[in-house]
JSON list of C-alpha atoms in Angstrom, two decimals:
[
{"chain": "A", "resi": 10, "resn": "SER", "atom": "CA", "xyz": [0.87, -12.98, 14.27]},
{"chain": "A", "resi": 11, "resn": "TYR", "atom": "CA", "xyz": [0.96, -13.79, 10.59]},
{"chain": "A", "resi": 12, "resn": "ASP", "atom": "CA", "xyz": [4.05, -12.86, 8.63]},
{"chain": "A", "resi": 13, "resn": "LEU", "atom": "CA", "xyz": [5.00, -12.69, 4.98]},
{"chain": "A", "resi": 14, "resn": "THR", "atom": "CA", "xyz": [8.70, -13.35, 4.52]},
{"chain": "A", "resi": 15, "resn": "GLN", "atom": "CA", "xyz": [10.76, -11.75, 1.77]},
{"chain": "A", "resi": 16, "resn": "ALA", "atom": "CA", "xyz": [14.51, -11.66, 1.24]},
{"chain": "A", "resi": 17, "resn": "PRO", "atom": "CA", "xyz": [15.80, -8.15, 2.04]},
{"chain": "A", "resi": 18, "resn": "SER", "atom": "CA", "xyz": [17.73, -7.71, -1.18]},
{"chain": "A", "resi": 19, "resn": "LEU", "atom": "CA", "xyz": [18.43, -9.12, -4.60]},
{"chain": "A", "resi": 20, "resn": "SER", "atom": "CA", "xyz": [20.92, -8.10, -7.29]},
{"chain": "A", "resi": 21, "resn": "VAL", "atom": "CA", "xyz": [20.34, -8.81, -10.95]},
{"chain": "A", "resi": 22, "resn": "SER", "atom": "CA", "xyz": [22.21, -7.95, -14.13]},
{"chain": "A", "resi": 23, "resn": "PRO", "atom": "CA", "xyz": [20.41, -6.01, -16.86]},
{"chain": "A", "resi": 24, "resn": "GLY", "atom": "CA", "xyz": [18.55, -8.35, -19.18]},
{"chain": "A", "resi": 25, "resn": "GLN", "atom": "CA", "xyz": [18.52, -11.20, -16.69]},
{"chain": "A", "resi": 26, "resn": "THR", "atom": "CA", "xyz": [15.59, -12.62, -14.72]},
{"chain": "A", "resi": 27, "resn": "ALA", "atom": "CA", "xyz": [14.80, -11.53, -11.17]},
{"chain": "A", "resi": 28, "resn": "SER", "atom": "CA", "xyz": [12.72, -13.84, -9.01]},
{"chain": "A", "resi": 29, "resn": "ILE", "atom": "CA", "xyz": [11.34, -12.32, -5.82]},
{"chain": "A", "resi": 30, "resn": "THR", "atom": "CA", "xyz": [9.71, -14.69, -3.38]},
{"chain": "A", "resi": 31, "resn": "CYS", "atom": "CA", "xyz": [7.19, -14.23, -0.59]},
{"chain": "A", "resi": 32, "resn": "SER", "atom": "CA", "xyz": [6.34, -17.01, 1.82]},
{"chain": "A", "resi": 33, "resn": "GLY", "atom": "CA", "xyz": [3.73, -17.40, 4.53]},
{"chain": "A", "resi": 34, "resn": "ASP", "atom": "CA", "xyz": [1.51, -20.02, 6.14]},
{"chain": "A", "resi": 35, "resn": "LYS", "atom": "CA", "xyz": [-1.67, -20.70, 4.18]},
{"chain": "A", "resi": 36, "resn": "LEU", "atom": "CA", "xyz": [-0.56, -18.36, 1.41]},
{"chain": "A", "resi": 37, "resn": "GLY", "atom": "CA", "xyz": [-1.72, -21.06, -0.98]},
{"chain": "A", "resi": 38, "resn": "ASP", "atom": "CA", "xyz": [-5.31, -20.29, 0.02]},
{"chain": "A", "resi": 39, "resn": "ARG", "atom": "CA", "xyz": [-5.04, -16.56, -0.53]},
{"chain": "A", "resi": 40, "resn": "PHE", "atom": "CA", "xyz": [-4.62, -14.02, -3.26]},
{"chain": "A", "resi": 41, "resn": "VAL", "atom": "CA", "xyz": [-1.23, -12.30, -3.33]},
{"chain": "A", "resi": 42, "resn": "TYR", "atom": "CA", "xyz": [-0.57, -8.77, -4.52]},
{"chain": "A", "resi": 43, "resn": "TRP", "atom": "CA", "xyz": [2.76, -7.26, -5.52]},
{"chain": "A", "resi": 44, "resn": "PHE", "atom": "CA", "xyz": [3.80, -3.62, -5.39]},
{"chain": "A", "resi": 45, "resn": "GLN", "atom": "CA", "xyz": [6.79, -1.78, -6.79]},
{"chain": "A", "resi": 46, "resn": "GLN", "atom": "CA", "xyz": [8.02, 1.24, -4.87]},
{"chain": "A", "resi": 47, "resn": "LYS", "atom": "CA", "xyz": [10.76, 3.39, -6.33]},
{"chain": "A", "resi": 48, "resn": "THR", "atom": "CA", "xyz": [12.62, 5.83, -4.11]},
{"chain": "A", "resi": 49, "resn": "GLY", "atom": "CA", "xyz": [10.45, 8.78, -3.18]},
{"chain": "A", "resi": 50, "resn": "GLN", "atom": "CA", "xyz": [7.37, 7.42, -4.95]},
{"chain": "A", "resi": 51, "resn": "SER", "atom": "CA", "xyz": [4.09, 5.81, -3.98]},
{"chain": "A", "resi": 52, "resn": "PRO", "atom": "CA", "xyz": [3.69, 2.05, -4.30]},
{"chain": "A", "resi": 53, "resn": "LEU", "atom": "CA", "xyz": [2.51, 0.80, -7.69]},
{"chain": "A", "resi": 54, "resn": "LEU", "atom": "CA", "xyz": [0.42, -2.35, -8.09]},
{"chain": "A", "resi": 55, "resn": "VAL", "atom": "CA", "xyz": [2.21, -4.69, -10.53]},
{"chain": "A", "resi": 56, "resn": "ILE", "atom": "CA", "xyz": [0.42, -8.02, -9.84]},
{"chain": "A", "resi": 57, "resn": "TYR", "atom": "CA", "xyz": [-3.00, -8.72, -8.35]},
{"chain": "A", "resi": 58, "resn": "HIS", "atom": "CA", "xyz": [-4.91, -11.91, -7.58]},
{"chain": "A", "resi": 59, "resn": "SER", "atom": "CA", "xyz": [-1.53, -13.68, -7.54]},
{"chain": "A", "resi": 60, "resn": "ILE", "atom": "CA", "xyz": [-1.08, -13.86, -11.33]},
{"chain": "A", "resi": 61, "resn": "LYS", "atom": "CA", "xyz": [-2.88, -10.95, -13.02]},
{"chain": "A", "resi": 62, "resn": "ARG", "atom": "CA", "xyz": [-1.16, -7.89, -14.40]},
{"chain": "A", "resi": 63, "resn": "PRO", "atom": "CA", "xyz": [-2.90, -4.48, -14.31]},
{"chain": "A", "resi": 64, "resn": "SER", "atom": "CA", "xyz": [-3.15, -2.59, -17.56]},
{"chain": "A", "resi": 65, "resn": "GLY", "atom": "CA", "xyz": [-0.03, -0.58, -18.24]},
{"chain": "A", "resi": 66, "resn": "ILE", "atom": "CA", "xyz": [2.31, -2.96, -16.42]},
{"chain": "A", "resi": 67, "resn": "PRO", "atom": "CA", "xyz": [4.91, -4.41, -18.81]},
{"chain": "A", "resi": 68, "resn": "GLU", "atom": "CA", "xyz": [4.62, -8.06, -19.77]},
{"chain": "A", "resi": 69, "resn": "ARG", "atom": "CA", "xyz": [8.05, -8.77, -18.28]},
{"chain": "A", "resi": 70, "resn": "PHE", "atom": "CA", "xyz": [6.34, -8.74, -14.86]},
{"chain": "A", "resi": 71, "resn": "SER", "atom": "CA", "xyz": [4.57, -11.97, -13.92]},
{"chain": "A", "resi": 72, "resn": "GLY", "atom": "CA", "xyz": [3.27, -13.59, -10.78]},
{"chain": "A", "resi": 73, "resn": "SER", "atom": "CA", "xyz": [2.98, -17.21, -9.71]},
{"chain": "A", "resi": 74, "resn": "LYS", "atom": "CA", "xyz": [2.30, -19.25, -6.63]},
{"chain": "A", "resi": 75, "resn": "SER", "atom": "CA", "xyz": [3.26, -22.71, -5.49]},
{"chain": "A", "resi": 76, "resn": "GLY", "atom": "CA", "xyz": [2.12, -23.95, -2.12]},
{"chain": "A", "resi": 77, "resn": "ASN", "atom": "CA", "xyz": [2.81, -21.28, 0.45]},
{"chain": "A", "resi": 78, "resn": "THR", "atom": "CA", "xyz": [5.26, -19.34, -1.69]},
{"chain": "A", "resi": 79, "resn": "ALA", "atom": "CA", "xyz": [4.40, -16.63, -4.19]},
{"chain": "A", "resi": 80, "resn": "THR", "atom": "CA", "xyz": [6.91, -15.39, -6.74]},
{"chain": "A", "resi": 81, "resn": "LEU", "atom": "CA", "xyz": [7.18, -12.17, -8.69]},
{"chain": "A", "resi": 82, "resn": "THR", "atom": "CA", "xyz": [9.31, -12.68, -11.78]},
{"chain": "A", "resi": 83, "resn": "ILE", "atom": "CA", "xyz": [10.83, -9.90, -13.83]},
{"chain": "A", "resi": 84, "resn": "ARG", "atom": "CA", "xyz": [12.16, -11.16, -17.15]},
{"chain": "A", "resi": 85, "resn": "GLY", "atom": "CA", "xyz": [14.65, -9.05, -19.08]},
{"chain": "A", "resi": 86, "resn": "THR", "atom": "CA", "xyz": [15.17, -6.80, -16.06]},
{"chain": "A", "resi": 87, "resn": "GLN", "atom": "CA", "xyz": [15.82, -3.17, -16.90]},
{"chain": "A", "resi": 88, "resn": "ALA", "atom": "CA", "xyz": [17.50, -0.41, -14.94]},
{"chain": "A", "resi": 89, "resn": "MET", "atom": "CA", "xyz": [14.08, 1.21, -14.45]},
{"chain": "A", "resi": 90, "resn": "ASP", "atom": "CA", "xyz": [12.96, -1.87, -12.50]},
{"chain": "A", "resi": 91, "resn": "GLU", "atom": "CA", "xyz": [15.29, -1.02, -9.63]},
{"chain": "A", "resi": 92, "resn": "ALA", "atom": "CA", "xyz": [12.95, -0.61, -6.65]},
{"chain": "A", "resi": 93, "resn": "VAL", "atom": "CA", "xyz": [11.67, -2.22, -3.48]},
{"chain": "A", "resi": 94, "resn": "TYR", "atom": "CA", "xyz": [9.03, -4.86, -4.12]},
{"chain": "A", "resi": 95, "resn": "TYR", "atom": "CA", "xyz": [6.41, -5.72, -1.50]},
{"chain": "A", "resi": 96, "resn": "CYS", "atom": "CA", "xyz": [4.05, -8.66, -1.42]},
{"chain": "A", "resi": 97, "resn": "GLN", "atom": "CA", "xyz": [0.70, -8.35, 0.32]},
{"chain": "A", "resi": 98, "resn": "ALA", "atom": "CA", "xyz": [-2.11, -10.70, 1.31]},
{"chain": "A", "resi": 99, "resn": "TRP", "atom": "CA", "xyz": [-5.33, -10.65, 3.27]},
{"chain": "A", "resi": 100, "resn": "THR", "atom": "CA", "xyz": [-5.25, -12.92, 6.32]},
{"chain": "A", "resi": 101, "resn": "GLY", "atom": "CA", "xyz": [-8.16, -11.54, 8.30]},
{"chain": "A", "resi": 102, "resn": "THR", "atom": "CA", "xyz": [-6.13, -8.37, 8.21]},
{"chain": "A", "resi": 103, "resn": "VAL", "atom": "CA", "xyz": [-3.93, -6.91, 5.50]},
{"chain": "A", "resi": 104, "resn": "ILE", "atom": "CA", "xyz": [-0.30, -7.95, 5.76]},
{"chain": "A", "resi": 105, "resn": "PHE", "atom": "CA", "xyz": [2.66, -6.67, 3.76]},
{"chain": "A", "resi": 106, "resn": "GLY", "atom": "CA", "xyz": [5.94, -8.48, 3.42]},
{"chain": "A", "resi": 107, "resn": "GLY", "atom": "CA", "xyz": [9.05, -6.66, 4.56]},
{"chain": "A", "resi": 108, "resn": "GLY", "atom": "CA", "xyz": [10.06, -5.79, 1.01]},
{"chain": "A", "resi": 109, "resn": "THR", "atom": "CA", "xyz": [12.86, -6.89, -1.31]},
{"chain": "A", "resi": 110, "resn": "LYS", "atom": "CA", "xyz": [15.22, -4.25, -2.64]},
{"chain": "A", "resi": 111, "resn": "VAL", "atom": "CA", "xyz": [16.10, -5.12, -6.22]},
{"chain": "A", "resi": 112, "resn": "THR", "atom": "CA", "xyz": [19.35, -3.66, -7.51]},
{"chain": "A", "resi": 113, "resn": "VAL", "atom": "CA", "xyz": [20.10, -3.80, -11.22]},
{"chain": "A", "resi": 114, "resn": "LEU", "atom": "CA", "xyz": [23.83, -3.78, -11.90]},
{"chain": "B", "resi": 13, "resn": "GLN", "atom": "CA", "xyz": [-8.22, 9.10, -15.14]},
{"chain": "B", "resi": 14, "resn": "VAL", "atom": "CA", "xyz": [-8.33, 7.93, -11.55]},
{"chain": "B", "resi": 15, "resn": "GLN", "atom": "CA", "xyz": [-6.46, 10.22, -9.18]},
{"chain": "B", "resi": 16, "resn": "LEU", "atom": "CA", "xyz": [-6.03, 10.43, -5.45]},
{"chain": "B", "resi": 17, "resn": "VAL", "atom": "CA", "xyz": [-4.50, 13.72, -4.36]},
{"chain": "B", "resi": 18, "resn": "GLN", "atom": "CA", "xyz": [-3.41, 14.09, -0.77]},
{"chain": "B", "resi": 19, "resn": "SER", "atom": "CA", "xyz": [-2.80, 17.17, 1.31]},
{"chain": "B", "resi": 20, "resn": "GLY", "atom": "CA", "xyz": [0.66, 18.53, 1.87]},
{"chain": "B", "resi": 21, "resn": "SER", "atom": "CA", "xyz": [3.33, 17.79, 4.45]},
{"chain": "B", "resi": 22, "resn": "GLU", "atom": "CA", "xyz": [2.66, 18.61, 8.08]},
{"chain": "B", "resi": 23, "resn": "LEU", "atom": "CA", "xyz": [5.01, 19.54, 10.91]},
{"chain": "B", "resi": 24, "resn": "LYS", "atom": "CA", "xyz": [3.46, 19.06, 14.31]},
{"chain": "B", "resi": 25, "resn": "LYS", "atom": "CA", "xyz": [4.44, 19.09, 17.97]},
{"chain": "B", "resi": 26, "resn": "PRO", "atom": "CA", "xyz": [3.83, 16.12, 20.23]},
{"chain": "B", "resi": 27, "resn": "GLY", "atom": "CA", "xyz": [0.32, 16.12, 21.61]},
{"chain": "B", "resi": 28, "resn": "ALA", "atom": "CA", "xyz": [-1.15, 17.99, 18.66]},
{"chain": "B", "resi": 29, "resn": "SER", "atom": "CA", "xyz": [-3.55, 16.62, 16.06]},
{"chain": "B", "resi": 30, "resn": "VAL", "atom": "CA", "xyz": [-3.32, 16.37, 12.30]},
{"chain": "B", "resi": 31, "resn": "LYS", "atom": "CA", "xyz": [-5.88, 15.74, 9.58]},
{"chain": "B", "resi": 32, "resn": "VAL", "atom": "CA", "xyz": [-4.73, 14.37, 6.22]},
{"chain": "B", "resi": 33, "resn": "SER", "atom": "CA", "xyz": [-7.04, 14.58, 3.23]},
{"chain": "B", "resi": 34, "resn": "CYS", "atom": "CA", "xyz": [-7.28, 12.35, 0.17]},
{"chain": "B", "resi": 35, "resn": "LYS", "atom": "CA", "xyz": [-9.34, 13.80, -2.69]},
{"chain": "B", "resi": 36, "resn": "ALA", "atom": "CA", "xyz": [-10.52, 11.36, -5.34]},
{"chain": "B", "resi": 37, "resn": "SER", "atom": "CA", "xyz": [-11.38, 12.09, -8.94]},
{"chain": "B", "resi": 38, "resn": "GLY", "atom": "CA", "xyz": [-11.99, 10.20, -12.16]},
{"chain": "B", "resi": 39, "resn": "TYR", "atom": "CA", "xyz": [-14.35, 7.59, -10.73]},
{"chain": "B", "resi": 40, "resn": "ILE", "atom": "CA", "xyz": [-17.47, 7.17, -8.61]},
{"chain": "B", "resi": 41, "resn": "PHE", "atom": "CA", "xyz": [-16.09, 7.77, -5.12]},
{"chain": "B", "resi": 42, "resn": "THR", "atom": "CA", "xyz": [-18.68, 5.75, -3.23]},
{"chain": "B", "resi": 43, "resn": "LYS", "atom": "CA", "xyz": [-18.11, 2.57, -5.23]},
{"chain": "B", "resi": 44, "resn": "TYR", "atom": "CA", "xyz": [-14.61, 1.84, -3.93]},
{"chain": "B", "resi": 45, "resn": "ALA", "atom": "CA", "xyz": [-13.22, 1.59, -0.43]},
{"chain": "B", "resi": 46, "resn": "VAL", "atom": "CA", "xyz": [-10.35, 3.79, 0.67]},
{"chain": "B", "resi": 47, "resn": "ASN", "atom": "CA", "xyz": [-7.52, 2.22, 2.63]},
{"chain": "B", "resi": 48, "resn": "TRP", "atom": "CA", "xyz": [-4.80, 3.96, 4.63]},
{"chain": "B", "resi": 49, "resn": "VAL", "atom": "CA", "xyz": [-1.18, 2.76, 4.79]},
{"chain": "B", "resi": 50, "resn": "ARG", "atom": "CA", "xyz": [1.68, 4.08, 6.90]},
{"chain": "B", "resi": 51, "resn": "GLN", "atom": "CA", "xyz": [5.36, 4.04, 6.01]},
{"chain": "B", "resi": 52, "resn": "ALA", "atom": "CA", "xyz": [7.79, 5.10, 8.71]},
{"chain": "B", "resi": 53, "resn": "PRO", "atom": "CA", "xyz": [11.13, 6.54, 7.56]},
{"chain": "B", "resi": 54, "resn": "GLY", "atom": "CA", "xyz": [13.20, 3.84, 5.87]},
{"chain": "B", "resi": 55, "resn": "GLN", "atom": "CA", "xyz": [10.64, 1.19, 6.75]},
{"chain": "B", "resi": 56, "resn": "GLY", "atom": "CA", "xyz": [8.08, -0.96, 4.97]},
{"chain": "B", "resi": 57, "resn": "LEU", "atom": "CA", "xyz": [4.36, -0.59, 4.42]},
{"chain": "B", "resi": 58, "resn": "GLU", "atom": "CA", "xyz": [1.90, -0.98, 7.28]},
{"chain": "B", "resi": 59, "resn": "TRP", "atom": "CA", "xyz": [-1.85, -1.25, 6.77]},
{"chain": "B", "resi": 60, "resn": "MET", "atom": "CA", "xyz": [-3.87, 1.04, 9.03]},
{"chain": "B", "resi": 61, "resn": "GLY", "atom": "CA", "xyz": [-7.37, 0.09, 7.96]},
{"chain": "B", "resi": 62, "resn": "TRP", "atom": "CA", "xyz": [-10.09, 1.14, 5.56]},
{"chain": "B", "resi": 63, "resn": "ILE", "atom": "CA", "xyz": [-13.30, 3.05, 5.26]},
{"chain": "B", "resi": 64, "resn": "ASN", "atom": "CA", "xyz": [-16.41, 1.99, 3.40]},
{"chain": "B", "resi": 65, "resn": "THR", "atom": "CA", "xyz": [-17.14, 5.01, 1.22]},
{"chain": "B", "resi": 66, "resn": "ASN", "atom": "CA", "xyz": [-20.77, 3.98, 0.78]},
{"chain": "B", "resi": 67, "resn": "SER", "atom": "CA", "xyz": [-21.71, 3.56, 4.44]},
{"chain": "B", "resi": 68, "resn": "GLY", "atom": "CA", "xyz": [-18.92, 5.56, 6.05]},
{"chain": "B", "resi": 69, "resn": "ASP", "atom": "CA", "xyz": [-18.06, 2.63, 8.34]},
{"chain": "B", "resi": 70, "resn": "PRO", "atom": "CA", "xyz": [-14.36, 2.52, 9.27]},
{"chain": "B", "resi": 71, "resn": "THR", "atom": "CA", "xyz": [-12.30, -0.55, 10.14]},
{"chain": "B", "resi": 72, "resn": "TYR", "atom": "CA", "xyz": [-9.04, -0.09, 12.01]},
{"chain": "B", "resi": 73, "resn": "ALA", "atom": "CA", "xyz": [-6.12, -2.48, 12.04]},
{"chain": "B", "resi": 74, "resn": "GLN", "atom": "CA", "xyz": [-4.76, -3.62, 15.36]},
{"chain": "B", "resi": 75, "resn": "GLY", "atom": "CA", "xyz": [-2.37, -0.95, 16.54]},
{"chain": "B", "resi": 76, "resn": "PHE", "atom": "CA", "xyz": [-4.42, 1.83, 14.97]},
{"chain": "B", "resi": 77, "resn": "ARG", "atom": "CA", "xyz": [-7.38, 1.95, 17.32]},
{"chain": "B", "resi": 78, "resn": "GLY", "atom": "CA", "xyz": [-8.00, 4.90, 19.58]},
{"chain": "B", "resi": 79, "resn": "ARG", "atom": "CA", "xyz": [-5.99, 7.86, 18.20]},
{"chain": "B", "resi": 80, "resn": "TYR", "atom": "CA", "xyz": [-6.80, 7.33, 14.54]},
{"chain": "B", "resi": 81, "resn": "VAL", "atom": "CA", "xyz": [-10.04, 8.35, 12.85]},
{"chain": "B", "resi": 82, "resn": "PHE", "atom": "CA", "xyz": [-11.09, 7.73, 9.26]},
{"chain": "B", "resi": 83, "resn": "SER", "atom": "CA", "xyz": [-13.85, 9.93, 7.90]},
{"chain": "B", "resi": 84, "resn": "LEU", "atom": "CA", "xyz": [-15.42, 11.07, 4.64]},
{"chain": "B", "resi": 85, "resn": "ASP", "atom": "CA", "xyz": [-16.99, 14.03, 2.94]},
{"chain": "B", "resi": 86, "resn": "THR", "atom": "CA", "xyz": [-18.74, 12.47, -0.02]},
{"chain": "B", "resi": 87, "resn": "SER", "atom": "CA", "xyz": [-19.91, 15.88, -1.25]},
{"chain": "B", "resi": 88, "resn": "VAL", "atom": "CA", "xyz": [-16.29, 16.60, -2.23]},
{"chain": "B", "resi": 89, "resn": "ASN", "atom": "CA", "xyz": [-15.14, 13.01, -2.84]},
{"chain": "B", "resi": 90, "resn": "THR", "atom": "CA", "xyz": [-12.63, 13.20, -0.03]},
{"chain": "B", "resi": 91, "resn": "ALA", "atom": "CA", "xyz": [-11.45, 10.80, 2.65]},
{"chain": "B", "resi": 92, "resn": "TYR", "atom": "CA", "xyz": [-9.68, 11.96, 5.78]},
{"chain": "B", "resi": 93, "resn": "LEU", "atom": "CA", "xyz": [-7.27, 10.49, 8.29]},
{"chain": "B", "resi": 94, "resn": "GLU", "atom": "CA", "xyz": [-7.06, 12.27, 11.63]},
{"chain": "B", "resi": 95, "resn": "ILE", "atom": "CA", "xyz": [-4.44, 11.41, 14.22]},
{"chain": "B", "resi": 96, "resn": "THR", "atom": "CA", "xyz": [-4.77, 12.84, 17.71]},
{"chain": "B", "resi": 97, "resn": "SER", "atom": "CA", "xyz": [-2.28, 13.10, 20.58]},
{"chain": "B", "resi": 98, "resn": "LEU", "atom": "CA", "xyz": [0.61, 12.87, 18.14]},
{"chain": "B", "resi": 99, "resn": "LYS", "atom": "CA", "xyz": [3.81, 11.13, 19.21]},
{"chain": "B", "resi": 100, "resn": "SER", "atom": "CA", "xyz": [7.23, 11.13, 17.62]},
{"chain": "B", "resi": 101, "resn": "GLU", "atom": "CA", "xyz": [6.58, 7.55, 16.53]},
{"chain": "B", "resi": 102, "resn": "ASP", "atom": "CA", "xyz": [3.78, 8.85, 14.28]},
{"chain": "B", "resi": 103, "resn": "THR", "atom": "CA", "xyz": [6.39, 10.47, 12.03]},
{"chain": "B", "resi": 104, "resn": "ALA", "atom": "CA", "xyz": [5.79, 8.75, 8.70]},
{"chain": "B", "resi": 105, "resn": "VAL", "atom": "CA", "xyz": [4.40, 9.06, 5.21]},
{"chain": "B", "resi": 106, "resn": "TYR", "atom": "CA", "xyz": [0.70, 8.27, 5.12]},
{"chain": "B", "resi": 107, "resn": "TYR", "atom": "CA", "xyz": [-0.86, 6.96, 1.91]},
{"chain": "B", "resi": 108, "resn": "CYS", "atom": "CA", "xyz": [-4.46, 6.56, 0.87]},
{"chain": "B", "resi": 109, "resn": "ALA", "atom": "CA", "xyz": [-5.23, 3.86, -1.68]},
{"chain": "B", "resi": 110, "resn": "ARG", "atom": "CA", "xyz": [-8.33, 2.92, -3.62]},
{"chain": "B", "resi": 111, "resn": "GLU", "atom": "CA", "xyz": [-9.36, -0.69, -3.30]},
{"chain": "B", "resi": 112, "resn": "GLU", "atom": "CA", "xyz": [-10.94, -2.65, -6.11]},
{"chain": "B", "resi": 113, "resn": "SER", "atom": "CA", "xyz": [-11.69, -6.35, -5.48]},
{"chain": "B", "resi": 114, "resn": "GLY", "atom": "CA", "xyz": [-8.99, -6.49, -2.86]},
{"chain": "B", "resi": 115, "resn": "ALA", "atom": "CA", "xyz": [-6.37, -4.76, -4.99]},
{"chain": "B", "resi": 116, "resn": "TYR", "atom": "CA", "xyz": [-4.96, -1.35, -4.11]},
{"chain": "B", "resi": 117, "resn": "ASP", "atom": "CA", "xyz": [-4.94, -0.15, -7.67]},
{"chain": "B", "resi": 118, "resn": "ASN", "atom": "CA", "xyz": [-4.45, 3.58, -7.19]},
{"chain": "B", "resi": 119, "resn": "TRP", "atom": "CA", "xyz": [-2.51, 5.39, -4.51]},
{"chain": "B", "resi": 120, "resn": "GLY", "atom": "CA", "xyz": [-2.20, 8.96, -3.38]},
{"chain": "B", "resi": 121, "resn": "GLN", "atom": "CA", "xyz": [1.17, 10.65, -3.53]},
{"chain": "B", "resi": 122, "resn": "GLY", "atom": "CA", "xyz": [1.62, 10.34, 0.21]},
{"chain": "B", "resi": 123, "resn": "THR", "atom": "CA", "xyz": [1.62, 12.90, 3.02]},
{"chain": "B", "resi": 124, "resn": "LEU", "atom": "CA", "xyz": [4.62, 13.29, 5.29]},
{"chain": "B", "resi": 125, "resn": "VAL", "atom": "CA", "xyz": [3.67, 13.94, 8.89]},
{"chain": "B", "resi": 126, "resn": "SER", "atom": "CA", "xyz": [6.63, 14.97, 11.04]},
{"chain": "B", "resi": 127, "resn": "VAL", "atom": "CA", "xyz": [6.22, 15.10, 14.81]},
{"chain": "B", "resi": 128, "resn": "THR", "atom": "CA", "xyz": [8.96, 16.90, 16.66]},
{"chain": "B", "resi": 129, "resn": "SER", "atom": "CA", "xyz": [9.27, 19.25, 19.60]}
]
């Protein structure tokens, strides 16, 4: 089966940059989507088509991809960005990464 | 504005059935597919499949074939997820999500289905 691999957790200080990675075979050929899920809330799309930001998502969120690794970068991380972040791709079926819990402290 | 409003929490016994609704508003319902995603307690997101809101054709992910049924009532802009022969392992939050060009851009608030004897 196809997997998307994410680190389980990441800690970042307020104002610093958080880089959340997602790796998988042939990810370079596919669009990647990123979701933010805060505790008790529904997922929120923050990046689509690997690099695009939906309207209403702050500019501090950006997406990139190099080879088979996609990265969600949060610049100037704020306390409100504390959440679990999931990557997702279509590989003949829809696959989500296991999620990265970002703690801001 | 686009909204997906799901039905409320359900408490069911093993072997029973449950039907979760997802009512859309703020856009033309039949122009965007509806996907279903499961999240077990403390776990990640798991794609269940999608339904073509124009044709009504469902597609089920592996692992969600047999006891799961996606359906529509386009007269009330609503998608449904029915799960039969419930098991304790079905305890989860179920989300509907609108799909635009591959992106799940709007999500329902989630419906908690608890299965316990």
